[in-house]
PDB file of C-alpha atoms in Angstrom:
ATOM      1  CA  MET W   1     184.331  60.906 103.468  1.00 57.00           C
ATOM      2  CA  SER W   2     182.253  58.259 101.638  1.00 51.00           C
ATOM      3  CA  ASN W   3     179.818  55.561 102.708  1.00 53.00           C
ATOM      4  CA  GLU W   4     180.027  51.884 101.851  1.00 51.00           C
ATOM      5  CA  ALA W   5     178.384  52.511  98.461  1.00 47.00           C
ATOM      6  CA  GLY W   6     181.114  54.983  97.568  1.00 46.00           C
ATOM      7  CA  ASN W   7     178.850  58.036  97.730  1.00 62.00           C
ATOM      8  CA  ALA W   8     179.782  61.184  99.607  1.00 86.00           C
ATOM      9  CA  VAL W   9     178.390  61.149 103.140  1.00 91.00           C
ATOM     10  CA  LYS W  10     175.723  63.799 103.588  1.00 96.00           C
ATOM     11  CA  HIS W  11     175.990  66.319 106.395  1.00 98.00           C
ATOM     12  CA  VAL W  12     172.506  67.044 107.710  1.00 98.00           C
ATOM     13  CA  VAL W  13     171.297  69.481 110.382  1.00 98.00           C
ATOM     14  CA  ILE W  14     167.832  68.747 111.788  1.00 98.00           C
ATOM     15  CA  LEU W  15     166.243  71.547 113.808  1.00 98.00           C
ATOM     16  CA  GLY W  16     163.359  70.165 115.830  1.00 97.00           C
ATOM     17  CA  ALA W  17     164.572  66.582 115.549  1.00 97.00           C
ATOM     18  CA  LEU W  18     162.324  65.423 118.393  1.00 96.00           C
ATOM     19  CA  SER W  19     159.171  66.194 116.422  1.00 94.00           C
ATOM     20  CA  ALA W  20     157.473  63.121 114.958  1.00 93.00           C
ATOM     21  CA  ILE W  21     158.297  64.098 111.371  1.00 95.00           C
ATOM     22  CA  GLY W  22     161.797  65.254 112.274  1.00 96.00           C
ATOM     23  CA  GLU W  23     162.671  61.954 113.920  1.00 97.00           C
ATOM     24  CA  ALA W  24     161.162  59.959 111.044  1.00 97.00           C
ATOM     25  CA  THR W  25     163.219  61.947 108.531  1.00 98.00           C
ATOM     26  CA  ALA W  26     166.393  61.514 110.577  1.00 98.00           C
ATOM     27  CA  ARG W  27     165.916  57.743 110.385  1.00 98.00           C
ATOM     28  CA  LEU W  28     165.871  57.890 106.588  1.00 98.00           C
ATOM     29  CA  TYR W  29     169.167  59.768 106.525  1.00 98.00           C
ATOM     30  CA  ALA W  30     170.671  57.456 109.142  1.00 98.00           C
ATOM     31  CA  ALA W  31     169.897  54.462 106.916  1.00 97.00           C
ATOM     32  CA  GLU W  32     172.051  56.112 104.231  1.00 97.00           C
ATOM     33  CA  GLY W  33     174.987  56.580 106.598  1.00 97.00           C
ATOM     34  CA  ALA W  34     174.694  60.359 106.909  1.00 98.00           C
ATOM     35  CA  ARG W  35     176.486  62.513 109.461  1.00 98.00           C
ATOM     36  CA  LEU W  36     173.699  64.067 111.504  1.00 98.00           C
ATOM     37  CA  LEU W  37     173.448  66.949 113.917  1.00 98.00           C
ATOM     38  CA  ILE W  38     170.097  66.939 115.679  1.00 98.00           C
ATOM     39  CA  ALA W  39     168.759  69.786 117.795  1.00 98.00           C
ATOM     40  CA  GLY W  40     165.888  70.072 120.259  1.00 97.00           C
ATOM     41  CA  ARG W  41     165.113  71.024 123.848  1.00 95.00           C
ATOM     42  CA  ASN W  42     165.202  67.681 125.674  1.00 96.00           C
ATOM     43  CA  GLU W  43     168.803  66.478 126.062  1.00 97.00           C
ATOM     44  CA  ALA W  44     167.875  63.045 127.409  1.00 98.00           C
ATOM     45  CA  ARG W  45     165.561  62.355 124.480  1.00 97.00           C
ATOM     46  CA  LEU W  46     168.134  63.671 122.029  1.00 98.00           C
ATOM     47  CA  ARG W  47     170.662  61.192 123.386  1.00 98.00           C
ATOM     48  CA  ASP W  48     168.179  58.347 123.028  1.00 98.00           C
ATOM     49  CA  VAL W  49     167.349  59.362 119.466  1.00 98.00           C
ATOM     50  CA  ALA W  50     171.040  59.736 118.606  1.00 98.00           C
ATOM     51  CA  SER W  51     171.734  56.213 119.866  1.00 98.00           C
ATOM     52  CA  ASP W  52     168.869  54.872 117.779  1.00 98.00           C
ATOM     53  CA  LEU W  53     170.102  56.706 114.673  1.00 98.00           C
ATOM     54  CA  ALA W  54     173.616  55.340 115.162  1.00 98.00           C
ATOM     55  CA  ALA W  55     172.165  51.830 115.381  1.00 98.00           C
ATOM     56  CA  ARG W  56     170.299  52.492 112.129  1.00 98.00           C
ATOM     57  CA  GLY W  57     173.530  53.330 110.309  1.00 98.00           C
ATOM     58  CA  ALA W  58     174.300  57.011 110.852  1.00 98.00           C
ATOM     59  CA  ALA W  59     178.017  57.675 110.421  1.00 97.00           C
ATOM     60  CA  GLU W  60     177.784  60.165 113.273  1.00 97.00           C
ATOM     61  CA  CYS W  61     175.029  61.822 115.277  1.00 98.00           C
ATOM     62  CA  GLN W  62     175.850  64.915 117.288  1.00 98.00           C
ATOM     63  CA  ILE W  63     173.262  66.565 119.509  1.00 98.00           C
ATOM     64  CA  ARG W  64     172.517  70.158 120.497  1.00 98.00           C
ATOM     65  CA  ALA W  65     170.125  70.648 123.405  1.00 97.00           C
ATOM     66  CA  LEU W  66     168.686  74.156 123.219  1.00 96.00           C
ATOM     67  CA  ASP W  67     165.463  76.088 122.873  1.00 96.00           C
ATOM     68  CA  LEU W  68     165.491  76.811 119.159  1.00 97.00           C
ATOM     69  CA  ALA W  69     162.948  79.601 119.570  1.00 95.00           C
ATOM     70  CA  ALA W  70     164.987  81.459 122.200  1.00 94.00           C
ATOM     71  CA  CYS W  71     168.650  81.490 121.248  1.00 95.00           C
ATOM     72  CA  ASP W  72     171.109  83.272 118.960  1.00 97.00           C
ATOM     73  CA  ALA W  73     170.371  81.332 115.774  1.00 97.00           C
ATOM     74  CA  GLY W  74     173.223  82.857 113.793  1.00 97.00           C
ATOM     75  CA  LYS W  75     175.830  82.004 116.395  1.00 97.00           C
ATOM     76  CA  GLU W  76     174.420  78.541 117.058  1.00 98.00           C
ATOM     77  CA  PHE W  77     174.142  77.615 113.392  1.00 98.00           C
ATOM     78  CA  ALA W  78     177.716  78.714 112.698  1.00 97.00           C
ATOM     79  CA  ALA W  79     178.846  76.362 115.468  1.00 97.00           C
ATOM     80  CA  MET W  80     176.750  73.538 114.012  1.00 98.00           C
ATOM     81  CA  ALA W  81     178.301  74.004 110.578  1.00 97.00           C
ATOM     82  CA  GLU W  82     181.781  74.021 112.114  1.00 97.00           C
ATOM     83  CA  ALA W  83     180.973  70.788 113.956  1.00 97.00           C
ATOM     84  CA  LEU W  84     180.251  69.220 110.558  1.00 97.00           C
ATOM     85  CA  ASP W  85     183.613  70.394 109.181  1.00 96.00           C
ATOM     86  CA  GLY W  86     182.170  73.485 107.543  1.00 96.00           C
ATOM     87  CA  ARG W  87     179.850  71.744 105.081  1.00 96.00           C
ATOM     88  CA  VAL W  88     176.107  71.322 105.394  1.00 98.00           C
ATOM     89  CA  ASP W  89     174.242  69.461 102.658  1.00 98.00           C
ATOM     90  CA  ALA W  90     170.749  69.791 104.109  1.00 98.00           C
ATOM     91  CA  VAL W  91     169.143  71.913 106.813  1.00 98.00           C
ATOM     92  CA  LEU W  92     165.699  70.710 107.850  1.00 98.00           C
ATOM     93  CA  LEU W  93     163.589  73.008 110.019  1.00 98.00           C
ATOM     94  CA  PHE W  94     160.775  71.082 111.710  1.00 96.00           C
ATOM     95  CA  TYR W  95     159.981  72.739 115.014  1.00 95.00           C
ATOM     96  CA  GLY W  96     156.777  74.695 115.623  1.00 94.00           C
ATOM     97  CA  VAL W  97     153.737  75.140 117.835  1.00 93.00           C
ATOM     98  CA  LEU W  98     150.071  75.041 116.864  1.00 91.00           C
ATOM     99  CA  GLY W  99     148.737  76.957 119.861  1.00 91.00           C
ATOM    100  CA  ASP W 100     145.063  77.585 120.544  1.00 93.00           C
ATOM    101  CA  GLN W 101     143.419  80.128 118.291  1.00 93.00           C
ATOM    102  CA  ARG W 102     140.633  81.165 120.678  1.00 95.00           C
ATOM    103  CA  THR W 103     142.990  81.539 123.612  1.00 97.00           C
ATOM    104  CA  ALA W 104     145.491  83.506 121.546  1.00 97.00           C
ATOM    105  CA  GLU W 105     142.758  85.949 120.523  1.00 97.00           C
ATOM    106  CA  GLN W 106     142.416  86.943 124.184  1.00 97.00           C
ATOM    107  CA  ASP W 107     145.950  86.261 125.437  1.00 97.00           C
ATOM    108  CA  PRO W 108     148.674  88.442 123.864  1.00 97.00           C
ATOM    109  CA  ALA W 109     151.391  86.237 125.388  1.00 97.00           C
ATOM    110  CA  MET W 110     150.156  83.159 123.529  1.00 96.00           C
ATOM    111  CA  LEU W 111     149.694  85.171 120.349  1.00 97.00           C
ATOM    112  CA  ARG W 112     153.289  86.376 120.548  1.00 97.00           C
ATOM    113  CA  ASP W 113     154.497  82.831 121.249  1.00 96.00           C
ATOM    114  CA  ILE W 114     152.742  81.380 118.181  1.00 97.00           C
ATOM    115  CA  LEU W 115     154.204  84.081 115.943  1.00 97.00           C
ATOM    116  CA  ALA W 116     157.668  83.951 117.513  1.00 96.00           C
ATOM    117  CA  VAL W 117     158.071  80.185 117.359  1.00 96.00           C
ATOM    118  CA  ASN W 118     156.555  79.617 113.927  1.00 97.00           C
ATOM    119  CA  PHE W 119     157.931  82.663 112.156  1.00 98.00           C
ATOM    120  CA  SER W 120     160.342  85.004 113.931  1.00 97.00           C
ATOM    121  CA  SER W 121     162.733  82.406 115.335  1.00 97.00           C
ATOM    122  CA  ALA W 122     162.334  80.150 112.302  1.00 98.00           C
ATOM    123  CA  ALA W 123     163.260  83.098 110.083  1.00 98.00           C
ATOM    124  CA  GLU W 124     166.488  83.611 112.035  1.00 98.00           C
ATOM    125  CA  TRP W 125     167.488  79.978 111.589  1.00 98.00           C
ATOM    126  CA  ALA W 126     166.499  79.986 107.908  1.00 98.00           C
ATOM    127  CA  VAL W 127     168.569  83.074 107.138  1.00 98.00           C
ATOM    128  CA  ALA W 128     171.526  81.716 109.102  1.00 98.00           C
ATOM    129  CA  ALA W 129     171.308  78.501 107.075  1.00 98.00           C
ATOM    130  CA  ALA W 130     171.010  80.488 103.844  1.00 98.00           C
ATOM    131  CA  ASN W 131     174.206  82.366 104.659  1.00 98.00           C
ATOM    132  CA  GLN W 132     176.082  79.073 105.038  1.00 97.00           C
ATOM    133  CA  LEU W 133     174.607  77.508 101.890  1.00 98.00           C
ATOM    134  CA  GLU W 134     175.330  80.597  99.799  1.00 98.00           C
ATOM    135  CA  LYS W 135     178.922  80.664 101.027  1.00 97.00           C
ATOM    136  CA  GLN W 136     179.533  77.021 100.153  1.00 96.00           C
ATOM    137  CA  LYS W 137     177.488  77.285  96.900  1.00 97.00           C
ATOM    138  CA  SER W 138     175.626  74.058  97.603  1.00 97.00           C
ATOM    139  CA  GLY W 139     173.075  72.407  99.855  1.00 97.00           C
ATOM    140  CA  VAL W 140     169.390  72.824 100.564  1.00 98.00           C
ATOM    141  CA  LEU W 141     167.205  74.393 103.231  1.00 98.00           C
ATOM    142  CA  VAL W 142     163.819  72.774 103.839  1.00 98.00           C
ATOM    143  CA  THR W 143     161.269  74.514 106.067  1.00 98.00           C
ATOM    144  CA  ILE W 144     158.026  72.978 107.249  1.00 97.00           C
ATOM    145  CA  SER W 145     155.133  75.285 106.469  1.00 97.00           C
ATOM    146  CA  SER W 146     151.386  74.654 106.294  1.00 97.00           C
ATOM    147  CA  VAL W 147     148.372  74.931 104.026  1.00 96.00           C
ATOM    148  CA  ALA W 148     146.926  77.029 106.867  1.00 96.00           C
ATOM    149  CA  GLY W 149     148.825  79.937 105.340  1.00 97.00           C
ATOM    150  CA  ASP W 150     147.029  79.750 101.982  1.00 97.00           C
ATOM    151  CA  ARG W 151     143.937  81.613 103.137  1.00 96.00           C
ATOM    152  CA  GLY W 152     143.069  83.229 106.442  1.00 96.00           C
ATOM    153  CA  ARG W 153     140.375  81.217 108.220  1.00 95.00           C
ATOM    154  CA  GLN W 154     138.731  81.912 111.568  1.00 94.00           C
ATOM    155  CA  SER W 155     139.894  78.626 113.058  1.00 92.00           C
ATOM    156  CA  ASN W 156     143.666  79.178 112.746  1.00 94.00           C
ATOM    157  CA  TYR W 157     144.546  82.536 111.184  1.00 97.00           C
ATOM    158  CA  ILE W 158     147.291  83.360 113.713  1.00 97.00           C
ATOM    159  CA  TYR W 159     149.158  80.109 113.090  1.00 97.00           C
ATOM    160  CA  GLY W 160     148.330  80.446 109.394  1.00 97.00           C
ATOM    161  CA  ALA W 161     149.763  83.966 109.234  1.00 98.00           C
ATOM    162  CA  ALA W 162     153.053  82.766 110.741  1.00 98.00           C
ATOM    163  CA  LYS W 163     153.292  79.892 108.278  1.00 98.00           C
ATOM    164  CA  ALA W 164     152.391  82.150 105.348  1.00 98.00           C
ATOM    165  CA  GLY W 165     155.290  84.362 106.381  1.00 98.00           C
ATOM    166  CA  LEU W 166     157.642  81.375 106.596  1.00 98.00           C
ATOM    167  CA  THR W 167     156.635  80.250 103.111  1.00 98.00           C
ATOM    168  CA  THR W 168     157.279  83.708 101.644  1.00 98.00           C
ATOM    169  CA  LEU W 169     160.611  83.901 103.461  1.00 98.00           C
ATOM    170  CA  THR W 170     161.660  80.518 102.077  1.00 98.00           C
ATOM    171  CA  GLU W 171     160.639  81.509  98.552  1.00 98.00           C
ATOM    172  CA  GLY W 172     162.758  84.633  98.898  1.00 98.00           C
ATOM    173  CA  ILE W 173     165.718  82.594 100.115  1.00 98.00           C
ATOM    174  CA  ALA W 174     165.294  80.230  97.154  1.00 98.00           C
ATOM    175  CA  HIS W 175     165.411  83.242  94.826  1.00 98.00           C
ATOM    176  CA  ARG W 176     168.494  84.589  96.616  1.00 98.00           C
ATOM    177  CA  LEU W 177     170.317  81.247  96.512  1.00 98.00           C
ATOM    178  CA  ALA W 178     169.526  80.364  92.888  1.00 97.00           C
ATOM    179  CA  PRO W 179     172.683  81.933  91.399  1.00 97.00           C
ATOM    180  CA  SER W 180     174.886  80.110  93.909  1.00 97.00           C
ATOM    181  CA  GLY W 181     173.634  76.594  93.194  1.00 96.00           C
ATOM    182  CA  ALA W 182     172.073  76.143  96.636  1.00 97.00           C
ATOM    183  CA  HIS W 183     168.323  75.680  97.144  1.00 98.00           C
ATOM    184  CA  ALA W 184     165.437  76.305  99.535  1.00 98.00           C
ATOM    185  CA  THR W 185     162.017  74.668  99.682  1.00 98.00           C
ATOM    186  CA  ALA W 186     158.976  75.210 101.891  1.00 98.00           C
ATOM    187  CA  ILE W 187     156.888  72.091 102.466  1.00 98.00           C
ATOM    188  CA  LYS W 188     153.215  72.952 102.959  1.00 97.00           C
ATOM    189  CA  LEU W 189     151.645  70.249 105.081  1.00 96.00           C
ATOM    190  CA  GLY W 190     147.987  69.368 105.366  1.00 92.00           C
ATOM    191  CA  PHE W 191     146.661  67.187 108.199  1.00 87.00           C
ATOM    192  CA  VAL W 192     149.346  65.039 109.826  1.00 86.00           C
ATOM    193  CA  ASP W 193     148.790  62.641 112.730  1.00 76.00           C
ATOM    194  CA  THR W 194     151.385  63.894 115.238  1.00 70.00           C
ATOM    195  CA  PRO W 195     151.436  64.848 118.935  1.00 60.00           C
ATOM    196  CA  MET W 196     150.813  68.457 117.836  1.00 64.00           C
ATOM    197  CA  THR W 197     147.414  67.415 116.462  1.00 66.00           C
ATOM    198  CA  ALA W 198     146.578  64.912 119.227  1.00 55.00           C
ATOM    199  CA  HIS W 199     143.577  66.986 120.335  1.00 63.00           C
ATOM    200  CA  ILE W 200     141.967  66.911 116.878  1.00 64.00           C
ATOM    201  CA  GLU W 201     139.606  64.133 115.850  1.00 62.00           C
ATOM    202  CA  LYS W 202     141.204  62.186 113.028  1.00 60.00           C
ATOM    203  CA  GLY W 203     140.010  59.947 110.249  1.00 63.00           C
ATOM    204  CA  GLY W 204     139.679  59.816 106.502  1.00 64.00           C
ATOM    205  CA  PRO W 205     142.070  59.992 103.549  1.00 76.00           C
ATOM    206  CA  LEU W 206     143.242  63.563 104.197  1.00 80.00           C
ATOM    207  CA  TRP W 207     145.309  62.554 107.244  1.00 83.00           C
ATOM    208  CA  ALA W 208     148.953  61.588 106.656  1.00 88.00           C
ATOM    209  CA  LYS W 209     151.394  59.759 108.927  1.00 92.00           C
ATOM    210  CA  PRO W 210     154.815  61.145 109.938  1.00 93.00           C
ATOM    211  CA  ASP W 211     156.700  58.436 108.014  1.00 95.00           C
ATOM    212  CA  GLN W 212     154.803  59.326 104.846  1.00 95.00           C
ATOM    213  CA  ILE W 213     155.649  63.003 105.207  1.00 96.00           C
ATOM    214  CA  ALA W 214     159.268  62.207 106.074  1.00 96.00           C
ATOM    215  CA  ARG W 215     159.703  60.463 102.731  1.00 97.00           C
ATOM    216  CA  LEU W 216     158.286  63.506 100.930  1.00 96.00           C
ATOM    217  CA  VAL W 217     160.547  65.869 102.874  1.00 97.00           C
ATOM    218  CA  LYS W 218     163.643  63.831 102.049  1.00 97.00           C
ATOM    219  CA  LYS W 219     162.639  63.632  98.400  1.00 96.00           C
ATOM    220  CA  ALA W 220     162.329  67.416  98.283  1.00 95.00           C
ATOM    221  CA  ALA W 221     165.737  67.779  99.946  1.00 96.00           C
ATOM    222  CA  ASP W 222     167.471  65.201  97.748  1.00 95.00           C
ATOM    223  CA  ARG W 223     166.032  66.586  94.502  1.00 93.00           C
ATOM    224  CA  PRO W 224     165.387  70.263  95.182  1.00 89.00           C
ATOM    225  CA  GLY W 225     163.514  72.195  92.548  1.00 87.00           C
ATOM    226  CA  ARG W 226     160.301  74.011  93.330  1.00 93.00           C
ATOM    227  CA  PRO W 227     160.465  76.519  96.202  1.00 97.00           C
ATOM    228  CA  VAL W 228     157.027  75.401  97.441  1.00 97.00           C
ATOM    229  CA  VAL W 229     155.833  71.786  97.667  1.00 97.00           C
ATOM    230  CA  TYR W 230     152.489  70.542  99.005  1.00 97.00           C
ATOM    231  CA  ALA W 231     152.602  67.332 101.036  1.00 95.00           C
ATOM    232  CA  PRO W 232     150.753  65.227 100.191  1.00 94.00           C
ATOM    233  CA  TRP W 233     150.353  66.600  96.655  1.00 94.00           C
ATOM    234  CA  PHE W 234     146.533  66.747  96.648  1.00 94.00           C
ATOM    235  CA  TRP W 235     146.547  69.645  99.103  1.00 94.00           C
ATOM    236  CA  ARG W 236     147.599  71.934  96.244  1.00 96.00           C
ATOM    237  CA  TRP W 237     144.218  71.356  94.594  1.00 96.00           C
ATOM    238  CA  ILE W 238     142.221  71.434  97.824  1.00 95.00           C
ATOM    239  CA  MET W 239     143.700  74.798  98.734  1.00 96.00           C
ATOM    240  CA  LEU W 240     143.208  76.104  95.207  1.00 97.00           C
ATOM    241  CA  ILE W 241     139.492  75.493  95.654  1.00 96.00           C
ATOM    242  CA  ILE W 242     139.475  77.118  99.105  1.00 95.00           C
ATOM    243  CA  ARG W 243     141.361  80.162  97.843  1.00 96.00           C
ATOM    244  CA  THR W 244     138.965  80.708  94.949  1.00 97.00           C
ATOM    245  CA  VAL W 245     135.713  80.495  96.926  1.00 96.00           C
ATOM    246  CA  PRO W 246     134.094  83.962  96.683  1.00 96.00           C
ATOM    247  CA  THR W 247     134.351  85.989  99.891  1.00 96.00           C
ATOM    248  CA  ALA W 248     130.570  86.325 100.255  1.00 95.00           C
ATOM    249  CA  ILE W 249     130.267  82.535 100.315  1.00 95.00           C
ATOM    250  CA  PHE W 250     133.469  81.917 102.278  1.00 95.00           C
ATOM    251  CA  HIS W 251     132.338  84.159 105.142  1.00 95.00           C
ATOM    252  CA  LYS W 252     129.309  81.938 105.656  1.00 93.00           C
ATOM    253  CA  THR W 253     131.470  78.899 106.322  1.00 91.00           C
ATOM    254  CA  LYS W 254     132.932  77.731 109.645  1.00 86.00           C
ATOM    255  CA  LEU W 255     136.332  76.655 108.335  1.00 84.00           C
TER     256      LEU W 255
END
């Protein structure tokens, strides 16, 4: 199947398509005439988004309404791949939860939820995607990680630990897939103005918008190379500085 430009139509699975960045990225693929399968918890919203993506040019937009953090990822992903005729060109994993660090320190249930959503369940989906990509010897997995995982800080070390694990997992998948011709990339985000960060005071050049990040995610998926990408790019250097601050000095900060 080809689009009007004569290029092969891309088959794209978006996990967490109702997130601000996920929806923005889906629009970019829709404009190219991709076949999309979008997944999230709210069926009514998924239908609205699917209609919008079809209007923007998507060749097809299937929906899957399910709790991505509480289902059989292997079984569900196999069904998604089958729905796209057994070929998946890109798997984009966007869903996550920030949680509240202070509450999680006292509430084991919230602690478990932060770790389960951001790492354990994400790992199941990532490995399921890797199995499909390795079998077909093509395609790319993109996971959304965070600079919070670069160094443990008192303000968000639980969330950061989960994202550090997701980054390492994605790097390992990239290593595994290399001989097959498929790829995997973890996108480490800095500050992004989304509903997840609505409670945080914003301002200044370090804050990015979902549309900006969506373009970077799609670029990484379309031209996969490095297993870890910082978005925007300057966070690589910011985190390098933070990682190299001596412990004696770092422990006096309130980061």
